[in-house]
XYZ file of C-alpha atoms in Angstrom:
576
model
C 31.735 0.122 12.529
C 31.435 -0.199 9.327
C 27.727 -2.596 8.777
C 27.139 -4.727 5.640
C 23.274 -5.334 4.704
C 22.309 -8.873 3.398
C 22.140 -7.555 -0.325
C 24.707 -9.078 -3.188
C 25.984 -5.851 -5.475
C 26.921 -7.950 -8.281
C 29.760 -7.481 -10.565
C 27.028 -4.495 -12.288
C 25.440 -2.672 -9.542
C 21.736 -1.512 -9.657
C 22.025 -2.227 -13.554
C 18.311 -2.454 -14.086
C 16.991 0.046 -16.566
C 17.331 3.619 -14.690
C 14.400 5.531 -15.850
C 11.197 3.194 -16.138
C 9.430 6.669 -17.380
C 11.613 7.420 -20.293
C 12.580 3.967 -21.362
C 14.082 2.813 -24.696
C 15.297 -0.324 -25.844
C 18.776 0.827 -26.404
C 20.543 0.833 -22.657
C 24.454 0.372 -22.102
C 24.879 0.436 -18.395
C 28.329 1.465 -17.462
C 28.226 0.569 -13.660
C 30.780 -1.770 -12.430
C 34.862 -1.575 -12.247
C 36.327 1.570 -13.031
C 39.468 2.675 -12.230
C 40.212 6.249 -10.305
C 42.864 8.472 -8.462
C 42.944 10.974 -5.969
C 44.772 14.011 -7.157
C 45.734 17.383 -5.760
C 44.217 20.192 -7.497
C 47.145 20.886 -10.082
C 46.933 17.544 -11.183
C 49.519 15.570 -9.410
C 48.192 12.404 -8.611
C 49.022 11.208 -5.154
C 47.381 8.315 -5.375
C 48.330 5.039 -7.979
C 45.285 4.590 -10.027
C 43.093 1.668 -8.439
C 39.379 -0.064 -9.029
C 36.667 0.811 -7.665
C 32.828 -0.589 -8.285
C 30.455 2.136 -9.707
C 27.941 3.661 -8.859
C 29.264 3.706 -4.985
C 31.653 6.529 -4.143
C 34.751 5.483 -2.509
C 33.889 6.203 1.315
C 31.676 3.413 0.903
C 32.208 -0.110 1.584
C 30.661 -1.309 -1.427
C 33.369 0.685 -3.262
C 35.466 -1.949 -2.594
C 38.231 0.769 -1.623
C 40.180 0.342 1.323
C 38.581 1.907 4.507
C 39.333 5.496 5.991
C 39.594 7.031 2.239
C 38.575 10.792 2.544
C 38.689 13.483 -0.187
C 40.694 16.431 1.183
C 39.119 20.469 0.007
C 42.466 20.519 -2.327
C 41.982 17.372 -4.009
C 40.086 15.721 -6.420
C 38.650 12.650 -8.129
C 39.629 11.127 -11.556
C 37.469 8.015 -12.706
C 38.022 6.605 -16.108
C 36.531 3.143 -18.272
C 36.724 2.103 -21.722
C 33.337 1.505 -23.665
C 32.690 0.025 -26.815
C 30.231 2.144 -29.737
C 29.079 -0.916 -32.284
C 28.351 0.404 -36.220
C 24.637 0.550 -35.933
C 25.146 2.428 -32.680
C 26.685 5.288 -34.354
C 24.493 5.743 -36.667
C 22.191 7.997 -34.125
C 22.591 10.396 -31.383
C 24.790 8.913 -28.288
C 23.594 10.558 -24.777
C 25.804 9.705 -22.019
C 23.255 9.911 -18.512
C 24.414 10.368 -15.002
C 22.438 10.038 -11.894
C 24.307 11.843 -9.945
C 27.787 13.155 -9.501
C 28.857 15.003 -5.990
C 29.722 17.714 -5.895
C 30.984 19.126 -9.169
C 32.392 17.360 -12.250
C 33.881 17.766 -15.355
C 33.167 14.668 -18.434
C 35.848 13.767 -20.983
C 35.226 11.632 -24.074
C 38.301 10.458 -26.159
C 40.276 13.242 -24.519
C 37.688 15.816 -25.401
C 35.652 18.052 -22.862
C 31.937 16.984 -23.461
C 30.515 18.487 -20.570
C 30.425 19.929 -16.978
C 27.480 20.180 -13.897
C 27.123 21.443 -10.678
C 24.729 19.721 -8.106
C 25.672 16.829 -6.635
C 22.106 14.711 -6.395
C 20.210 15.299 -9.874
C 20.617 13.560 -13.029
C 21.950 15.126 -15.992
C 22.711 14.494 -19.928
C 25.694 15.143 -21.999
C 25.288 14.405 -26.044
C 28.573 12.658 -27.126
C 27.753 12.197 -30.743
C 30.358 14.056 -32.645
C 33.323 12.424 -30.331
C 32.687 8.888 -29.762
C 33.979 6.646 -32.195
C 33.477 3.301 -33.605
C 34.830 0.553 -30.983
C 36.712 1.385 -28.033
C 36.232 5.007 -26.381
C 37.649 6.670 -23.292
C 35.362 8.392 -20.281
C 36.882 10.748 -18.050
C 34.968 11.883 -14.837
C 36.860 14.741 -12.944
C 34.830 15.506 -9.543
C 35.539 18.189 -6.873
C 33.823 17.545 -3.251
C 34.243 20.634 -0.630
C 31.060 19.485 1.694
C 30.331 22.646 3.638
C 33.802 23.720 2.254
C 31.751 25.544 -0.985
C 27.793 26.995 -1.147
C 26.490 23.663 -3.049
C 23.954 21.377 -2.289
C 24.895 19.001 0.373
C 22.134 17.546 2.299
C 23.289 15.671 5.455
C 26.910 15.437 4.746
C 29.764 16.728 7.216
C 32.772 16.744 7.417
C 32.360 16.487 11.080
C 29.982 13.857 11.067
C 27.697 12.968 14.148
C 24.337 13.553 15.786
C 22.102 14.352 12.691
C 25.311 14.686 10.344
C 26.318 12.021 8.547
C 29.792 10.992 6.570
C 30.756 12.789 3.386
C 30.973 11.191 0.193
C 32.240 12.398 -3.084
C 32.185 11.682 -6.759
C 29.614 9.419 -9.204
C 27.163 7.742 -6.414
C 24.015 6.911 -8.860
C 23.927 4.423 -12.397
C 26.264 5.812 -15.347
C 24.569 4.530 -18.780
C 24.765 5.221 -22.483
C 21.698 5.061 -24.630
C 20.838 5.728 -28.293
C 18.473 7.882 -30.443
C 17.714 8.695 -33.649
C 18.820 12.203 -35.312
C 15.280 13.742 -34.598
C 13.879 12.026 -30.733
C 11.817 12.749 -27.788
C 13.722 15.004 -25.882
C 11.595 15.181 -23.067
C 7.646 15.275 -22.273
C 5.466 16.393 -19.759
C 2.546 14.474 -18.106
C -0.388 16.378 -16.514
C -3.425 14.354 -15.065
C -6.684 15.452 -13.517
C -8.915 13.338 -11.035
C -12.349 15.067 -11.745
C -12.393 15.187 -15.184
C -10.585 12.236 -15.237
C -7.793 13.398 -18.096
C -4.100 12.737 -18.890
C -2.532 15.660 -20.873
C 0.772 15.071 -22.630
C 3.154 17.407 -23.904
C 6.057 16.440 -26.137
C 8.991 17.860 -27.457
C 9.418 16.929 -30.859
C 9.284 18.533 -33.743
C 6.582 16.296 -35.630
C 3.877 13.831 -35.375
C 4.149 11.366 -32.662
C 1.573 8.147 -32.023
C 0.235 7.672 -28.581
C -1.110 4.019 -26.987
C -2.372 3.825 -23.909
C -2.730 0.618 -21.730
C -4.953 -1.089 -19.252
C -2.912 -3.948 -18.748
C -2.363 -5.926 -21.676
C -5.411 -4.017 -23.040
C -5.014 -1.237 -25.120
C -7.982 1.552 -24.531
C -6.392 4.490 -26.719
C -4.499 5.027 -29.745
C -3.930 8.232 -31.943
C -1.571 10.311 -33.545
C -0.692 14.375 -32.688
C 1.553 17.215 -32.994
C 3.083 18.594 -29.657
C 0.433 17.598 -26.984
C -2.510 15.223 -27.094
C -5.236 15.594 -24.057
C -7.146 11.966 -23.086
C -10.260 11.425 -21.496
C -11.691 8.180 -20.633
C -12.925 6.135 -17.414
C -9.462 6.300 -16.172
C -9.173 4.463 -12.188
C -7.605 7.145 -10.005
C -4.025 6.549 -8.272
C -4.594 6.694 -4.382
C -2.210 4.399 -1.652
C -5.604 2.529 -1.505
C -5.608 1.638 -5.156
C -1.869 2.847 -6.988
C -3.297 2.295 -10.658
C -1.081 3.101 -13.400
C -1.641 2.824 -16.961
C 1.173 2.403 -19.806
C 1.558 4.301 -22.657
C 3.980 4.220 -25.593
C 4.753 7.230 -27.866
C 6.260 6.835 -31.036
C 8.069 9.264 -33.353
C 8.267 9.389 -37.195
C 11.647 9.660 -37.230
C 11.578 6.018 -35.068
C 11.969 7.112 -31.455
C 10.254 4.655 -29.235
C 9.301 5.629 -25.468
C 7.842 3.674 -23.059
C 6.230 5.171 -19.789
C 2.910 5.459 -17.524
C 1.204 7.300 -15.725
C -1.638 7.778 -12.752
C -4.214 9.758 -12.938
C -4.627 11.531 -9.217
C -4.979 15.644 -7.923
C -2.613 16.845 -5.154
C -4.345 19.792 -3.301
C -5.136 21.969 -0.352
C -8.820 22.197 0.252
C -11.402 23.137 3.070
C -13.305 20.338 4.909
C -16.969 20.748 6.132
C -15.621 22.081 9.058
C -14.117 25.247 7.615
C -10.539 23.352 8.468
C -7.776 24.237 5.807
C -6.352 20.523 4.892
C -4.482 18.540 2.167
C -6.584 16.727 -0.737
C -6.479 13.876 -2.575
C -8.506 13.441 -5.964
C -10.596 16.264 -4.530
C -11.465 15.105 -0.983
C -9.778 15.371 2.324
C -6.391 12.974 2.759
C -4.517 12.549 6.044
C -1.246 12.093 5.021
C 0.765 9.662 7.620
C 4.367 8.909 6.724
C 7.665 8.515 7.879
C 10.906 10.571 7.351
C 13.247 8.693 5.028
C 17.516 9.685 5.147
C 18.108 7.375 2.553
C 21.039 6.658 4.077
C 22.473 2.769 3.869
C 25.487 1.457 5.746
C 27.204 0.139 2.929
C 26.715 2.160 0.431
C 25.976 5.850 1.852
C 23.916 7.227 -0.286
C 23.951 5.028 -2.723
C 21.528 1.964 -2.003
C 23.192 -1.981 -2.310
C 20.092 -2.779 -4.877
C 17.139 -2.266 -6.417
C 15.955 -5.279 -4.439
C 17.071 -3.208 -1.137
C 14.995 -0.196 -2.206
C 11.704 -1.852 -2.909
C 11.683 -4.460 0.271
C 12.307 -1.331 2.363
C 9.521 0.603 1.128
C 6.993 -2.858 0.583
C 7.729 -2.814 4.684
C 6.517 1.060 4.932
C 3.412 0.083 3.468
C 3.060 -3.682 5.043
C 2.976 -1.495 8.234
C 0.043 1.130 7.216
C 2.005 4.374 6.347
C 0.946 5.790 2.852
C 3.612 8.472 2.264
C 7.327 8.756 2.685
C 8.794 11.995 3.193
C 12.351 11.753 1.188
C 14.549 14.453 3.756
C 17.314 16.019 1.774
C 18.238 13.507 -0.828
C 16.791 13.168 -4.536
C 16.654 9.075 -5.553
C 17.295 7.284 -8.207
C 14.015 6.993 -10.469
C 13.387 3.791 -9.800
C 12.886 4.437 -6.026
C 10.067 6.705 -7.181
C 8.541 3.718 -9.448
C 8.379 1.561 -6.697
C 6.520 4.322 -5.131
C 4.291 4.574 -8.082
C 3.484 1.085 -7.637
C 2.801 0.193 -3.707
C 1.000 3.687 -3.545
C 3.321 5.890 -1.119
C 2.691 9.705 -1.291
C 6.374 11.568 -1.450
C 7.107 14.778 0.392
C 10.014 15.408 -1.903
C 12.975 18.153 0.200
C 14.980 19.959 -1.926
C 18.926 19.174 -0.860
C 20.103 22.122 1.206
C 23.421 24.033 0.539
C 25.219 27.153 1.695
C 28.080 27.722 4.118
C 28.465 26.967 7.486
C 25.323 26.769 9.191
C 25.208 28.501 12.821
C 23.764 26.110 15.233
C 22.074 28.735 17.250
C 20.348 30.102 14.105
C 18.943 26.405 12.547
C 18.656 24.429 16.588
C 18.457 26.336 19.707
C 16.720 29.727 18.519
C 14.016 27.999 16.571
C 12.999 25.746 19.397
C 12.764 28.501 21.710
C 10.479 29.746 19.432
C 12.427 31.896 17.749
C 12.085 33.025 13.735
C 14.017 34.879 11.979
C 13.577 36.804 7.800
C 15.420 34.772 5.539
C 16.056 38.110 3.196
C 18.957 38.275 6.014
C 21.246 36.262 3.861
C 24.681 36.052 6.316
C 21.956 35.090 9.273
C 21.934 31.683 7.212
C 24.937 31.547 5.577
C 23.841 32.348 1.913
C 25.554 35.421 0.943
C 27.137 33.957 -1.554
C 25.410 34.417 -4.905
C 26.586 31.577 -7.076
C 25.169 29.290 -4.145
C 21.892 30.621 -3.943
C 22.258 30.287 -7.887
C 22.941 26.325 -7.590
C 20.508 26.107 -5.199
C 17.766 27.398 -7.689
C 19.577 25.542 -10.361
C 19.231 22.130 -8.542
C 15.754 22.853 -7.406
C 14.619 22.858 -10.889
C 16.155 19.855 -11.794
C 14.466 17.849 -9.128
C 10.948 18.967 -10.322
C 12.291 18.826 -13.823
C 13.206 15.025 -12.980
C 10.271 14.285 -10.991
C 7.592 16.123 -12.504
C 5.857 12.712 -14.259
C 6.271 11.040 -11.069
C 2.133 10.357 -10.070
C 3.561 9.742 -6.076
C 5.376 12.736 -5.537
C 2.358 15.249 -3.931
C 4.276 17.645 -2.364
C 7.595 20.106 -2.804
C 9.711 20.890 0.651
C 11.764 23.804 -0.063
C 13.846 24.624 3.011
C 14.141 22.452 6.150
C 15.097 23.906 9.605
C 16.344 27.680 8.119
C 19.465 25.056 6.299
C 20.475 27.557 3.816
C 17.025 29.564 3.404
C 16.653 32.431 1.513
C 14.024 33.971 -0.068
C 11.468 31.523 0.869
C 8.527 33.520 -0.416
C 9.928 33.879 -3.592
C 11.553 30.418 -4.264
C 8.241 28.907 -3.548
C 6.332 31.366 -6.291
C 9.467 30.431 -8.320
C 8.453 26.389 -7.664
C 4.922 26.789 -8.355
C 5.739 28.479 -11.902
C 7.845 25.520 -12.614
C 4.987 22.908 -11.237
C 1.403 24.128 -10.027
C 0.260 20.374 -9.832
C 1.599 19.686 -6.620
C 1.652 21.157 -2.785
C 3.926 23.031 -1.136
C 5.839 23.221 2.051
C 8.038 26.269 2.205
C 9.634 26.257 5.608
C 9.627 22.703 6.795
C 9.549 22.863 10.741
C 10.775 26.614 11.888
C 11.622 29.809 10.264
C 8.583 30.509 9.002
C 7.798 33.706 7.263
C 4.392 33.823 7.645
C 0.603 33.831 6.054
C 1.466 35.811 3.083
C 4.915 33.550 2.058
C 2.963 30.049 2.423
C -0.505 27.973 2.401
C 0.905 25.581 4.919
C 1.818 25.753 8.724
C 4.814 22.893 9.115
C 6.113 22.022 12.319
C 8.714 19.956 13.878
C 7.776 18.701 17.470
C 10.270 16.501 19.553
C 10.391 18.059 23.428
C 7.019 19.956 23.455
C 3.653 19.100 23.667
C 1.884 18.301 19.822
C -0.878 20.892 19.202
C -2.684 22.253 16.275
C -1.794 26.110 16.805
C -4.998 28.484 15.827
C -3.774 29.453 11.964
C -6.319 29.410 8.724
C -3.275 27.505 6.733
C -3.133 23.873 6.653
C -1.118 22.253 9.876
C 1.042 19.322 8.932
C 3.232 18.057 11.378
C 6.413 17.529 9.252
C 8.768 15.614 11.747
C 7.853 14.177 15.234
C 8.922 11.483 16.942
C 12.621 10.353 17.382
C 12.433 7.728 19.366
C 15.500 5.809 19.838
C 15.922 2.244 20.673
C 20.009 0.451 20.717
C 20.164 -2.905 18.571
C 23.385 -4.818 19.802
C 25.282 -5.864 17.093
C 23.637 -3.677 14.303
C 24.657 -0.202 15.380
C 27.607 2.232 13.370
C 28.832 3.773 16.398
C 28.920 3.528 20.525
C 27.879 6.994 20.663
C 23.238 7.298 20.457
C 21.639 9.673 19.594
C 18.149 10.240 19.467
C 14.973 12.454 20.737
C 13.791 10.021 23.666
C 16.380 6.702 24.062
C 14.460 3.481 24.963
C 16.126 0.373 26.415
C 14.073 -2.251 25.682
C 11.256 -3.328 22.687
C 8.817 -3.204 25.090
C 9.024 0.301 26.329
C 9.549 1.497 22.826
C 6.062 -0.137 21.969
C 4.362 1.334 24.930
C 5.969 4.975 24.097
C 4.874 4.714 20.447
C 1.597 3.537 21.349
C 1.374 6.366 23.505
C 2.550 8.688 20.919
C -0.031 8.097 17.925
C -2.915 6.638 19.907
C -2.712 9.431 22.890
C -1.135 12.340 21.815
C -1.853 12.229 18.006
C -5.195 10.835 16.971
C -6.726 13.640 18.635
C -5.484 16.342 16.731
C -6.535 14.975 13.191
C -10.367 16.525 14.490
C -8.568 19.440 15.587
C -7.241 20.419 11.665
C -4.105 18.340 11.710
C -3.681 17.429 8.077
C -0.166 14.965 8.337
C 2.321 13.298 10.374
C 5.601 12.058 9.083
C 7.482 10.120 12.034
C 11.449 10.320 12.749
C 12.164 8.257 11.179
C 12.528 4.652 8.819
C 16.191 3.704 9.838
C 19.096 4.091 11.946
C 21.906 6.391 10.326
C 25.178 6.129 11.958
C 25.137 8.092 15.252
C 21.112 8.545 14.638
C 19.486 5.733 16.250
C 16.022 6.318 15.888
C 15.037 4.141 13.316
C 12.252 2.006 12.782
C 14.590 -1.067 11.703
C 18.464 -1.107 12.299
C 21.467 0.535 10.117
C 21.730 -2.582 8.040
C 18.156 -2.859 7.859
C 18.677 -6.232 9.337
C 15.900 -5.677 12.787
C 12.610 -4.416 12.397
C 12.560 -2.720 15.914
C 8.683 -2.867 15.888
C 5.989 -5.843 14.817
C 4.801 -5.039 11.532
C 1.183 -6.117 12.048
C 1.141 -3.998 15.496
C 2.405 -1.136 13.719
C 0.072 -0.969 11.057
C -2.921 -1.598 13.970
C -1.941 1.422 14.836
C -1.930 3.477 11.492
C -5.187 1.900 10.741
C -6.793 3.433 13.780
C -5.288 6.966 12.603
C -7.343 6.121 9.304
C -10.292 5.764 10.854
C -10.143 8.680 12.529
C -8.822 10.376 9.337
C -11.963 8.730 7.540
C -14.138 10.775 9.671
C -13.428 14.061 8.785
């Protein structure tokens, strides 16, 4: 059934400014009605041309198309709009921005070929200067969706959707926007903080001077001009869930490029307590990380959430009950998920999206919880002997850290999850840590794990068995446990549950949980267990082990009680 959340889209979805860390005044949001077809590969359209409201892909019920529409393996997608380019516009650079695009796409402008990407859940840029025009222009999206049909990223999608799979969707699914720049800009910068000595380091691309103001509030506490990187020191608070301080800071080109952005000064690392006991850090001292595993998922809109508004009230609740990280599982977000993040103080455990073929589900489900592991240099074992998708998935990897890299909440990298499309591990992880040494790392998220010498961190995924903190000098996070499952009349997708443990009443879900931090849990935080992230913050179609309901419309627990509970895990955390 298909379940509408209390949220109003708007005639301009999610049309607030995209990118709160790279923002300029100029910002055209092209969200809302487009038109689009369905067409078979050589072009013939099979479809009449009808609208549909952007940024929500057309299995959605936000799309405002009909239900049941599916994109067959030998079809494709073909959006177009009209825009309008003003005189003083043109007198810059255009860039034409996408969120995201599944799975592959090809962009037209006036007719002509502007651009192409692969990778259907990062952002990416296409300079339209030279074709756009003065008054109305033409933009073409062509996209091609095969799901587990080609190698590419993925994440949760099926085409047999159920249990832990969820329904495909296909074509533009985040914010489309336009903004403009003069000839010489910002093309991107890096931001690089450090708790102890309590410095921001920025590093710009631009070829020539650029002015830097930094903000406390309405206060300014720094000014200054450089060339290519400028390094601050000052009395700077530290970013922590306890106390998410961010300062602004504007840089400013002599060409006339304006960017506004922040940042939080903070250190992500893995450290030893007095104990001897390998564990994560946090500005230099031992952190126990407790959060909860995050789809991303929405009934309405799929991937695609109904609102801003949506985004932040769900994650305001994560905190409201005591977690202080999110782990985002197989999905990349729009940017201003990550802001609002930023802002409440939630640690993200970011997952790369997984891709490859067909997975085996002896290989990623009943051989790894017999115990079973298996070297991921055995490509057809996982389904990755194809070269171009272990490409994309290297290619896609570096655009999420490339995206998220200024982002102060996002503490840790998850490469693979459950053996879904490994490879390599050993080396993708140096390969991550070359791109961003700031940050932790968790190679092999839950089985499949190739050993001391491939990873600093032990991650495991405990539903049916007994949680322990095995003898290992790594750190020990507990990356998914949990999975309880409670029905909600009247807010559920399907009549088929599924879930770890199924309760039947609030009650006995309260009493398990209870059981489940309190009894089971606590205890092991002494023992050298460094994190926790729970299963998980909603319902998800078949998936009914949620902390609130599909449509986000029944928190299953009391949000006080909850929190109770995660502040007697802090405690216990505070003693270590």
């Amino acid at each position: 059934m298909r379940l509408k959340t209390k949220y109003n889209v708007g005639e301009i979805p999610l049309s607030e400014y995209p990118r709160p860390q790279f923002r300029r005044d100029s910002y055209v949001c092209l969200n809302g009605v487009w038109q689009f077809q369905k067409q078979k590969e050589d072009g013939q359209g099979c479809d009449e041309y009808k609208n549909i409201l952007v940024p929500f892909s057309p299995e959605t019920l936000n799309s405002g198309v009909a239900e049941g529409f599916t994109l067959g393996v030998d079809e494709r997608l073909v959006y177009r709009r009209n825009f309008t380019i003003s005189p003083a516009d043109k007198g810059g650079r255009a860039l034409l921005h996408f969120g995201a695009v599944d799975q592959s796409c090809e962009v037209l402008v006036n007719g002509t070929l502007v651009g192409k990407h692969d990778g259907g859940f990062v952002p990416f840029c296409l300079e339209i200067t030279e074709v756009v025009k003065v008054g109305e222009n033409e933009l073409v999206v062509v996209c091609w969706d095969k799901t587990e049909g080609s190698h590419f990223t993925r994440g949760k999608q099926s085409s047999t959707p159920g249990t832990i799979w969820y329904t495909p969707q296909s074509g533009i699914w985040q914010t489309v926007w336009l903004e403009f720049v003069p000839q010489r800009y910002i093309k991107d910068f890096t931001v690089k903080t450090d708790a102890d000595s309590k410095t921001v380091r920025i590093v710009v691309d631009y070829d020539g001077e650029v002015s830097l103001r930094i903000f406390d509030g309405e206060e300014e506490m720094y000014s200054g001009k450089f060339q290519g990187e400028a390094v601050v020191q000052a009395d700077f608070e530290l970013w922590s869930p306890e106390n998410p301080k961010l300062y602004d800071f504007v840089l400013e080109t002599d060409s006339g490029d304006k960017v506004y952005s922040y940042f939080g000064v903070r250190t992500f690392s893995e450290g030893v307590d007095k104990k001897g006991k390998k564990r994560l850090f946090l500005n230099g001292k031992p952190y126990f990380m407790n959060g909860v595993l995050d789809q991303g998922y929405w009934s309405d809109g799929l991937l695609t959430p109904p609102s801003n508004e949506a985004m932040y009230d769900e994650l305001k609740l994560l905190k409201d009950m005591g977690f202080n990280m999110v782990r985002k599982h197989i999905k990349v977000e729009p940017m201003l998920w990550y802001y609002y993040c930023d802002k409440l103080g939630l640690i993200v455990w970011q997952d790369f999206v997984s891709g490859g073929g067909e997975y085996t589900w002896s290989h990623i489900a009943l051989f790894p919880f017999l115990g079973a592991k298996h070297r991921d240099d055995d490509y057809k074992y996982f389904a990755r002997e194809n070269d171009g998708g272990r490409y994309e998935f290297i290619a896609s990897a570096k655009a999420t850290v490339q995206a998220l890299k200024n982002a102060p909440c996002v503490g840790l990298w998850v490469v693979f999850n459950e053996g879904w499309g490994q490879f390599d591990s050993e080396k993708v992880t140096a390969q991550v840590l070359e791109w961003d040494d700031t940050r932790c790392i968790d190679s092999c998220s839950g089985w499949h794990d190739q050993g001391k010498k491939a990873t600093t961190m032990l991650s495991m995924h405990t539903y049916y068995t007994p949680l322990r903190v095995p003898k290992d000098p790594r750190t020990v996070v507990l990356s998914e446990f949990g999975g309880y499952s409670k029905k909600t009349d009247g807010h559920v997708y399907s009549e088929k549950e599924f879930g770890y443990k199924i309760f039947k009443t609030d009650e006995q879900l309260q009493k398990a949980l209870e059981k489940l931090y309190l009894k089971k849990l606590k205890p092991l935080i002494a023992k050298g267990l460094s994190a926790c992230v729970y299963t998980q913050v909603s319902d998800v179609e078949e998936e009914i082990n949620g902390l609130i309901t599909y449509d986000r419309e029944v928190v299953k627990v009391p949000v006080a009680w909850m929190r109770a509970i995660n502040d007697e895990l802090k405690a216990e955390a505070e003693k270590v």
